[in-house]
mmCIF file of C-alpha atoms and ligand atoms in Angstrom:
data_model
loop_
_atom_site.group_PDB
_atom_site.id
_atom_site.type_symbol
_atom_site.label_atom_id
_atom_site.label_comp_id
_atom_site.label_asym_id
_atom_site.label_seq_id
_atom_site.Cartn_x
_atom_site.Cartn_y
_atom_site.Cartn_z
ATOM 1 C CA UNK F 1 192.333 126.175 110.586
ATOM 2 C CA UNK F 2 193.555 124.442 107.444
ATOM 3 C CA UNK F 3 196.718 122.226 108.364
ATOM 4 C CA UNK F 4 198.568 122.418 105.100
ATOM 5 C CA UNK F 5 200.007 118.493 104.343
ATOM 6 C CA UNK F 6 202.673 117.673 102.262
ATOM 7 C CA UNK F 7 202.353 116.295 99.136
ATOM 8 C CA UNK F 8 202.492 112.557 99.159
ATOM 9 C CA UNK F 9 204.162 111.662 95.215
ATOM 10 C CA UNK F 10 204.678 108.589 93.832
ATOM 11 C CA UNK F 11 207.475 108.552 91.451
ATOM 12 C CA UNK F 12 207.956 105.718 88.824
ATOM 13 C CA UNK F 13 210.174 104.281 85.962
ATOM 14 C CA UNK F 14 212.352 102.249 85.045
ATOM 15 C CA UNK F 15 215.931 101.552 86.556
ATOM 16 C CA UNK F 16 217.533 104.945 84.996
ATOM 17 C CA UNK F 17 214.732 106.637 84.114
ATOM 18 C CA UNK F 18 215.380 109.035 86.774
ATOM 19 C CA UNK F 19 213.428 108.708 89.269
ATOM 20 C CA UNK F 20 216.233 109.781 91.794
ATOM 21 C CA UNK F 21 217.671 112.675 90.257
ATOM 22 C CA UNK F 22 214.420 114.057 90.351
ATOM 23 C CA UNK F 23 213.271 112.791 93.420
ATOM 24 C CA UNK F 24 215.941 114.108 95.135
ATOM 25 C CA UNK F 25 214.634 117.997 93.774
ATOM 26 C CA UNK F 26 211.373 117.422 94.169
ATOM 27 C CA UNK F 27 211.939 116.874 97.969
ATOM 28 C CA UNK F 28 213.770 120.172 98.322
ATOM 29 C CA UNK F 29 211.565 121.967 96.202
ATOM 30 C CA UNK F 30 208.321 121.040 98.768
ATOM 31 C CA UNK F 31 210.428 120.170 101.822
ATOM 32 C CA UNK F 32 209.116 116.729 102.049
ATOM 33 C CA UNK F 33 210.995 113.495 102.419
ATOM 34 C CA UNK F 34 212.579 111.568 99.405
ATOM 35 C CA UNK F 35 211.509 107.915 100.561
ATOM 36 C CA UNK F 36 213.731 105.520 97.989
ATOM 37 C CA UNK F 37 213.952 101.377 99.040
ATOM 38 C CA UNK F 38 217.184 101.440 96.818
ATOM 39 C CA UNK F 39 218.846 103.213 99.637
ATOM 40 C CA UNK F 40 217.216 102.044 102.624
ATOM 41 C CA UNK F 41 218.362 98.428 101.243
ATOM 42 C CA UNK F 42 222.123 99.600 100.545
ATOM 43 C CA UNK F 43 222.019 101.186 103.780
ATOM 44 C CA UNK F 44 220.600 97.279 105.202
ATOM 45 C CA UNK F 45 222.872 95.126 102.459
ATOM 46 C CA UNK F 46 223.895 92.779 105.112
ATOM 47 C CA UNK F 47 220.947 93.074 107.330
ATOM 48 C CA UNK F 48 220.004 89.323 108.001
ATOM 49 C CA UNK F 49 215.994 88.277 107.135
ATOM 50 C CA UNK F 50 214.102 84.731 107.007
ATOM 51 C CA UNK F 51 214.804 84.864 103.507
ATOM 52 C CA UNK F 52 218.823 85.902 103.375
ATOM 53 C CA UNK F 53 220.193 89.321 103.152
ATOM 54 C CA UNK F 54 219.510 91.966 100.788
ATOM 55 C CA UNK F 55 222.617 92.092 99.177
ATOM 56 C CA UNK F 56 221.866 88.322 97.754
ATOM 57 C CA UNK F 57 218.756 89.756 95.916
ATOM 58 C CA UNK F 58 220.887 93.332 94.873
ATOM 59 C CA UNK F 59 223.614 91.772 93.157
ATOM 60 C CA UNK F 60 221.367 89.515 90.993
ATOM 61 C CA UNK F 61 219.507 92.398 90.019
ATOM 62 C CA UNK F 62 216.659 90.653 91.626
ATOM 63 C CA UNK F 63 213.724 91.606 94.127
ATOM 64 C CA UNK F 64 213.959 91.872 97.622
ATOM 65 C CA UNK F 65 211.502 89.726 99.218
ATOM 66 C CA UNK F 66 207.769 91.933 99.409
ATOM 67 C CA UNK F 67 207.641 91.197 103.356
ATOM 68 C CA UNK F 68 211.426 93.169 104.220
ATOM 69 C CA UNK F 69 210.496 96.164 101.752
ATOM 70 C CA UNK F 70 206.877 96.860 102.602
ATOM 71 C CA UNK F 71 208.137 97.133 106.014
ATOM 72 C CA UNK F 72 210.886 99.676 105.067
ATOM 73 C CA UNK F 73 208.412 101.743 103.372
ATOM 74 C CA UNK F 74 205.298 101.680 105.846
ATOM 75 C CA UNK F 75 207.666 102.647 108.899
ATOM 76 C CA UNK F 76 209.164 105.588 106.648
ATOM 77 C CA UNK F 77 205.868 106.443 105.248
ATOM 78 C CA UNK F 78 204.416 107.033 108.910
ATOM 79 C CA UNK F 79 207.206 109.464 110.119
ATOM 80 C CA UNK F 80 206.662 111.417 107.105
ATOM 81 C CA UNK F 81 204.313 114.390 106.358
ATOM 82 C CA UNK F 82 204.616 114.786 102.757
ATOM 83 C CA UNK F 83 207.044 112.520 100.952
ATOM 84 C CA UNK F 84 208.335 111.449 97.355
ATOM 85 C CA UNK F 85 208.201 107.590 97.076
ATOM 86 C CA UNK F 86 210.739 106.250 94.706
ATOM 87 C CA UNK F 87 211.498 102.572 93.579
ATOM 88 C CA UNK F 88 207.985 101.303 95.917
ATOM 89 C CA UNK F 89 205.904 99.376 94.760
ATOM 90 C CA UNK F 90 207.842 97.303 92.262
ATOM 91 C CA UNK F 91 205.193 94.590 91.807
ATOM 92 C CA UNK F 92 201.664 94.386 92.182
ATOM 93 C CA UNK F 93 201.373 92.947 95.213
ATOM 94 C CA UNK F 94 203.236 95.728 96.745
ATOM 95 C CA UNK F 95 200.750 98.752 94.881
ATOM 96 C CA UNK F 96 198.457 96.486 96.813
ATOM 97 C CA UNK F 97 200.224 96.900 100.200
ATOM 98 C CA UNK F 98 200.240 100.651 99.119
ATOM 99 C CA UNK F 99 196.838 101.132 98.716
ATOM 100 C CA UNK F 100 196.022 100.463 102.574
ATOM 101 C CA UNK F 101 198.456 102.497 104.245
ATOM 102 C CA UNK F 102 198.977 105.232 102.034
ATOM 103 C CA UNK F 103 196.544 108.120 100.228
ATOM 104 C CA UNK F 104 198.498 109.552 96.964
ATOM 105 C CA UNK F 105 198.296 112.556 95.798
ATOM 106 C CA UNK F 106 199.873 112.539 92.290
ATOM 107 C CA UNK F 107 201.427 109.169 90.586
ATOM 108 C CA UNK F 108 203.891 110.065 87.960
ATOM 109 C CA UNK F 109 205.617 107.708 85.659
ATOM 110 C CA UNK F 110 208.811 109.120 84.272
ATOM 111 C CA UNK F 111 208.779 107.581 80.085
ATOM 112 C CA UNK F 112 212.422 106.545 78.812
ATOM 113 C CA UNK F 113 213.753 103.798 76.116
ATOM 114 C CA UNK F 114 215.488 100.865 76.573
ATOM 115 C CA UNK F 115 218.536 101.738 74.567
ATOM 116 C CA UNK F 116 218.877 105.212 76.675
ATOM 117 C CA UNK F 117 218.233 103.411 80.072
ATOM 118 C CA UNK F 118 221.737 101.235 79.283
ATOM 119 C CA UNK F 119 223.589 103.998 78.743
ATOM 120 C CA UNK F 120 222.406 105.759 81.681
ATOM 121 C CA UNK F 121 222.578 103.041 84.141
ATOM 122 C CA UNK F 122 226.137 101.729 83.134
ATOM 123 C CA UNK F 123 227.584 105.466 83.247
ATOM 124 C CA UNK F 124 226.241 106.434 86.340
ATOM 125 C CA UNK F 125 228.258 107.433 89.491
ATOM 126 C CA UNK F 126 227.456 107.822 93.329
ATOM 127 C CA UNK F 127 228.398 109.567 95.946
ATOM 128 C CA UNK F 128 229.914 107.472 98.816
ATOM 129 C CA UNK F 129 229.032 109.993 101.322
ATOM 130 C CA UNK F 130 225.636 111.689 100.315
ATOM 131 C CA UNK F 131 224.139 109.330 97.269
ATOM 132 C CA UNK F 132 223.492 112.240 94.754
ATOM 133 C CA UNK F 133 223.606 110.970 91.152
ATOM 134 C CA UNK F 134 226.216 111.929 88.410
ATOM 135 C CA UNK F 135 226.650 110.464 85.068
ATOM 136 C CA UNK F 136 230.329 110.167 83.141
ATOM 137 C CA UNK F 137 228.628 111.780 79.881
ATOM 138 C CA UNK F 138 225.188 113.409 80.600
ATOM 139 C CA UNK F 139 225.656 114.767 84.275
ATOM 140 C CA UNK F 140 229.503 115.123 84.947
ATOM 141 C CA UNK F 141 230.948 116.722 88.064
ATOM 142 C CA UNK F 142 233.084 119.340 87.912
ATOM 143 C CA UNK F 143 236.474 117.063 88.985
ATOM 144 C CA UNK F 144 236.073 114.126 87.673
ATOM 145 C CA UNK F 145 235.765 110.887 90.812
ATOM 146 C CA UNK F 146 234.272 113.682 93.174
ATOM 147 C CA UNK F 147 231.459 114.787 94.389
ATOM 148 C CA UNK F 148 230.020 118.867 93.710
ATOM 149 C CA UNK F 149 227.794 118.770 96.965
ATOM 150 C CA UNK F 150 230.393 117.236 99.480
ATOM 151 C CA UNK F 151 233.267 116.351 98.482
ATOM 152 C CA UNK F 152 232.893 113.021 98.317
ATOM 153 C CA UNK F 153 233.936 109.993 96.520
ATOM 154 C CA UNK F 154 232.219 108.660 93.583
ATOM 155 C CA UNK F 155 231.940 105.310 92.474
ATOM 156 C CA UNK F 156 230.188 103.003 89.610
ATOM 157 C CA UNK F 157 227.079 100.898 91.777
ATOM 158 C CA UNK F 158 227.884 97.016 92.233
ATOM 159 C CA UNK F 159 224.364 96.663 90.078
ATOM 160 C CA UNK F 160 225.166 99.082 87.252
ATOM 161 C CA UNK F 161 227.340 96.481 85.330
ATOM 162 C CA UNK F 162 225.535 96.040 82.268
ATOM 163 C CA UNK F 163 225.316 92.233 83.027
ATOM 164 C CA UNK F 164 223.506 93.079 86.076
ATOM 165 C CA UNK F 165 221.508 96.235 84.088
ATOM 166 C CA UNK F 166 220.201 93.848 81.768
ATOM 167 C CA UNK F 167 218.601 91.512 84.377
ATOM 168 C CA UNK F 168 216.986 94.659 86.430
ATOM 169 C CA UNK F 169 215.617 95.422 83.116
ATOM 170 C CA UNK F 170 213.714 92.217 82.699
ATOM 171 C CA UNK F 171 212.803 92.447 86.112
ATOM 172 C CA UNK F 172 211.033 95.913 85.591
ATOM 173 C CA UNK F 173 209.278 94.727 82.098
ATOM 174 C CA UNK F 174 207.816 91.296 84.344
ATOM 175 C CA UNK F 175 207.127 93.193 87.342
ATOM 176 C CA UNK F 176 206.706 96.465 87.445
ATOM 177 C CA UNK F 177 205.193 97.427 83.969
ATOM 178 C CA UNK F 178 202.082 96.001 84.981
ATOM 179 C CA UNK F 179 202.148 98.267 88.507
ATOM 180 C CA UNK F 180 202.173 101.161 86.069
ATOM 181 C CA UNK F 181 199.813 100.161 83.949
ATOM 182 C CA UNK F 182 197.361 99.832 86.789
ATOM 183 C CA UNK F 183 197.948 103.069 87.778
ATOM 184 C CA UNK F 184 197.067 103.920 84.247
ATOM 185 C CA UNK F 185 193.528 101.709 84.314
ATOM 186 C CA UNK F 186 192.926 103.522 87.355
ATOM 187 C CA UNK F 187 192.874 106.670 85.252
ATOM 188 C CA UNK F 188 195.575 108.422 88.060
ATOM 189 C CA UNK F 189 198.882 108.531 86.390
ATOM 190 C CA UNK F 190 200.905 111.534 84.821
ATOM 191 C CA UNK F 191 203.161 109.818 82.233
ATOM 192 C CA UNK F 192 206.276 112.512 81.568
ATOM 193 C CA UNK F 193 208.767 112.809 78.857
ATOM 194 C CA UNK F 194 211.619 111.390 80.632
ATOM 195 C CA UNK F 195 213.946 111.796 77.469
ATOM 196 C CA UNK F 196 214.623 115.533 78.214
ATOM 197 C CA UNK F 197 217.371 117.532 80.109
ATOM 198 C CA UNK F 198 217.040 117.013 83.526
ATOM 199 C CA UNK F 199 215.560 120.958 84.481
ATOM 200 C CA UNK F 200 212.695 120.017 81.990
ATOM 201 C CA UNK F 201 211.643 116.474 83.108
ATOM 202 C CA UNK F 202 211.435 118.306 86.231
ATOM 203 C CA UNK F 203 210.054 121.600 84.903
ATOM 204 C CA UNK F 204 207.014 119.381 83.177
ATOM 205 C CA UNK F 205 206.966 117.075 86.966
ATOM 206 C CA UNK F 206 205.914 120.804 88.809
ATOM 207 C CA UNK F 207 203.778 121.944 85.873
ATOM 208 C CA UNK F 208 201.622 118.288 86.574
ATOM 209 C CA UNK F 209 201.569 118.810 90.355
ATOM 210 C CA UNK F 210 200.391 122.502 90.139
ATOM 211 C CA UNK F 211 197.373 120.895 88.137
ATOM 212 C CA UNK F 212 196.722 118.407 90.074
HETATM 213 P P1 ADP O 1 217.269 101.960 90.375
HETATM 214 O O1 ADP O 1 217.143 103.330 91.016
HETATM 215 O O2 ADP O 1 218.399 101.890 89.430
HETATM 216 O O3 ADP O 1 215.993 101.454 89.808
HETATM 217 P P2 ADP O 1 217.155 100.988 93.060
HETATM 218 O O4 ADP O 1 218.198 101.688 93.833
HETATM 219 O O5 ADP O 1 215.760 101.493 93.151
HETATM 220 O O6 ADP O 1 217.630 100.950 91.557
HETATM 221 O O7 ADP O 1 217.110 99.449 93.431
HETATM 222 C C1 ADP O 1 218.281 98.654 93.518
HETATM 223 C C2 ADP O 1 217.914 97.234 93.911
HETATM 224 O O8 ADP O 1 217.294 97.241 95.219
HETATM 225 C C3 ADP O 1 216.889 96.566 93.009
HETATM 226 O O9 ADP O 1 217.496 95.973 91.883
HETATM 227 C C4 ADP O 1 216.285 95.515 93.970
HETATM 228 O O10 ADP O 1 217.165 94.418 94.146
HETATM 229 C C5 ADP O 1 216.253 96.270 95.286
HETATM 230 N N1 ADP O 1 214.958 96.984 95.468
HETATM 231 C C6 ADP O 1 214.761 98.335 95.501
HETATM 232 N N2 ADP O 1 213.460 98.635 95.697
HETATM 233 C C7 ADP O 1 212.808 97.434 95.776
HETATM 234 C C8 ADP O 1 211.443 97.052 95.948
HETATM 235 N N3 ADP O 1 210.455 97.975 96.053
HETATM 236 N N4 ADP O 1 211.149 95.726 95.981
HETATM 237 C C9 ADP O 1 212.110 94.795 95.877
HETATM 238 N N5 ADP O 1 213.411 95.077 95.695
HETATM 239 C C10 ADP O 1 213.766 96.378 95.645
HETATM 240 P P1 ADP O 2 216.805 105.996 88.727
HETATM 241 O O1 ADP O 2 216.761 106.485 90.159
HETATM 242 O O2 ADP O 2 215.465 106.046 88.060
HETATM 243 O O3 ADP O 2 217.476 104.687 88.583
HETATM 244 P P2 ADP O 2 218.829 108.114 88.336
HETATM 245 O O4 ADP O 2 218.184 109.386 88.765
HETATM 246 O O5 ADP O 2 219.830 107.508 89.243
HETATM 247 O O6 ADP O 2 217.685 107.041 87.906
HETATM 248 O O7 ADP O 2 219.504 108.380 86.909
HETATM 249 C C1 ADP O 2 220.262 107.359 86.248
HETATM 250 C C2 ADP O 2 221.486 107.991 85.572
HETATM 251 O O8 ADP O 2 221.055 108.841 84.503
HETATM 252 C C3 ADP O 2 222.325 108.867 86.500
HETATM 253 O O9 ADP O 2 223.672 108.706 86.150
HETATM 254 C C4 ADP O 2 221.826 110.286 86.207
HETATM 255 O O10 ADP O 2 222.852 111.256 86.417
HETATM 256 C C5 ADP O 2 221.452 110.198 84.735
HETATM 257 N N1 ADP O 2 220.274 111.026 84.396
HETATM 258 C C6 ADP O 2 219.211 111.326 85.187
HETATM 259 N N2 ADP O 2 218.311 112.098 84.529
HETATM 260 C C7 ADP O 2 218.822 112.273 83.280
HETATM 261 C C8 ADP O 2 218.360 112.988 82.109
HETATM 262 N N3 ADP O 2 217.186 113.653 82.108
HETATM 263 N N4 ADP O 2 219.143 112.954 81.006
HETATM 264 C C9 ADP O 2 220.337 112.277 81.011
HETATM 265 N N5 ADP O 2 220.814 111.594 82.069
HETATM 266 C C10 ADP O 2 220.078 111.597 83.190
HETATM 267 ZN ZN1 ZN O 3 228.299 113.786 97.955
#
């Protein structure tokens, strides 16, 4: 018998590049589990470590210390058959910690400018209650403040000020740039057009994992 696994994704890109939006479908779309560090942190802000709490590192715009995140991700990655991986690894030291617990199956980078990842980042909105993603220009709900899914409230990230944006920007070109570009030396990485509506960044995201 042929035990059909989920796909294991890794989904990366800058802070607003989308990786959540589409994370979040991609996870419906082949019932696997959307496994994001962003939200196991804000879920663990106050959480206390060797090195201080979470929240210390968030509201710089800084890293979480390698050690308190690659633990997050290898107990989530073990529970899971079949999961989207979203915000992991971040540096190279994590792709490394990746590379011995976890066999991918597709590594997409999602591709969008600077200028558009500001814009994106300091209009973007939350749910309180269930975390989906709405933007005050591009992806607006249908009453403004609340959420289409649940109901619930939405509010503007502590992080998405564009003091803070700015920094997590830096931090991406320093740290994670060279994550993807190992990926890309590796010859395993699907760069997409992140620049387009939403349904075709992911419409272009299926089209690479049916090929793969
Ligand atoms: P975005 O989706 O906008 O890129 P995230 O929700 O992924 O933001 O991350 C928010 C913050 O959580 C980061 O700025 C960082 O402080 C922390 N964080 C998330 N993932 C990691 C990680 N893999 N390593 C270290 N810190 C992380
Ligand atoms: P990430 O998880 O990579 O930080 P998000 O999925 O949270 O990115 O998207 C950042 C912001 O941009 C959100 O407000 C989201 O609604 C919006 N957004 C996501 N995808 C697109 C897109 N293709 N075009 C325009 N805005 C988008
Ligand atoms: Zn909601």
């Amino acid at each position: 018998m042929v035990v059909d696994m989920g796909k294991r994704i890794l989904l990366l890109g800058a802070p607003g590049a989308g990786k959540g939006t589409q994370s979040k479908r991609l996870a419906e779309t082949y019932d696997i589990d959307h496994v994001t560090t962003g939200d196991a942190l804000r879920a663990n802000k106050d959480m206390e470590t060797e090195y201080g709490t979470p929240r210390s590192f968030m509201e710089k715009g800084e890293l979480v210390p390698d050690a308190v995140v690659n633990e997050i991700v290898e107990a989530a990655l073990e529970d899971a058959d079949g999961y989207v991986l979203d915000g992991y690894p971040r540096n190279l030291s994590q792709a490394e910690y990746l590379s011995e617990i976890a066999d991918l199956d597709a590594v997409l980078s999602l591709e969008v400018a600077e200028s558009e990842l500001v814009e994106r980042l300091t209009g973007r909105r939350v749910c309180s209650e269930c975390g989906t993603n709405f933007h005050v220009k591009f992806n607006q709900p249908e009453e403004a403040g609340v959420c289409d899914e649940c109901g619930g409230e939405l509010i503007q990230r502590d992080d998405d000020t564009e003091e803070t944006v700015r920094e997590r920007l830096s931090v991406f070109e320093e740290n994670t740039e060279p994550v993807i570009e190992h990926y890309r030396d590796e010859g395993v990485l699907v760069e997409i057009d992140g620049e387009q509506t939403p349904d075709e960044v992911f419409d272009d995201i299926v089209d690479s994992l049916d090929d793969a």
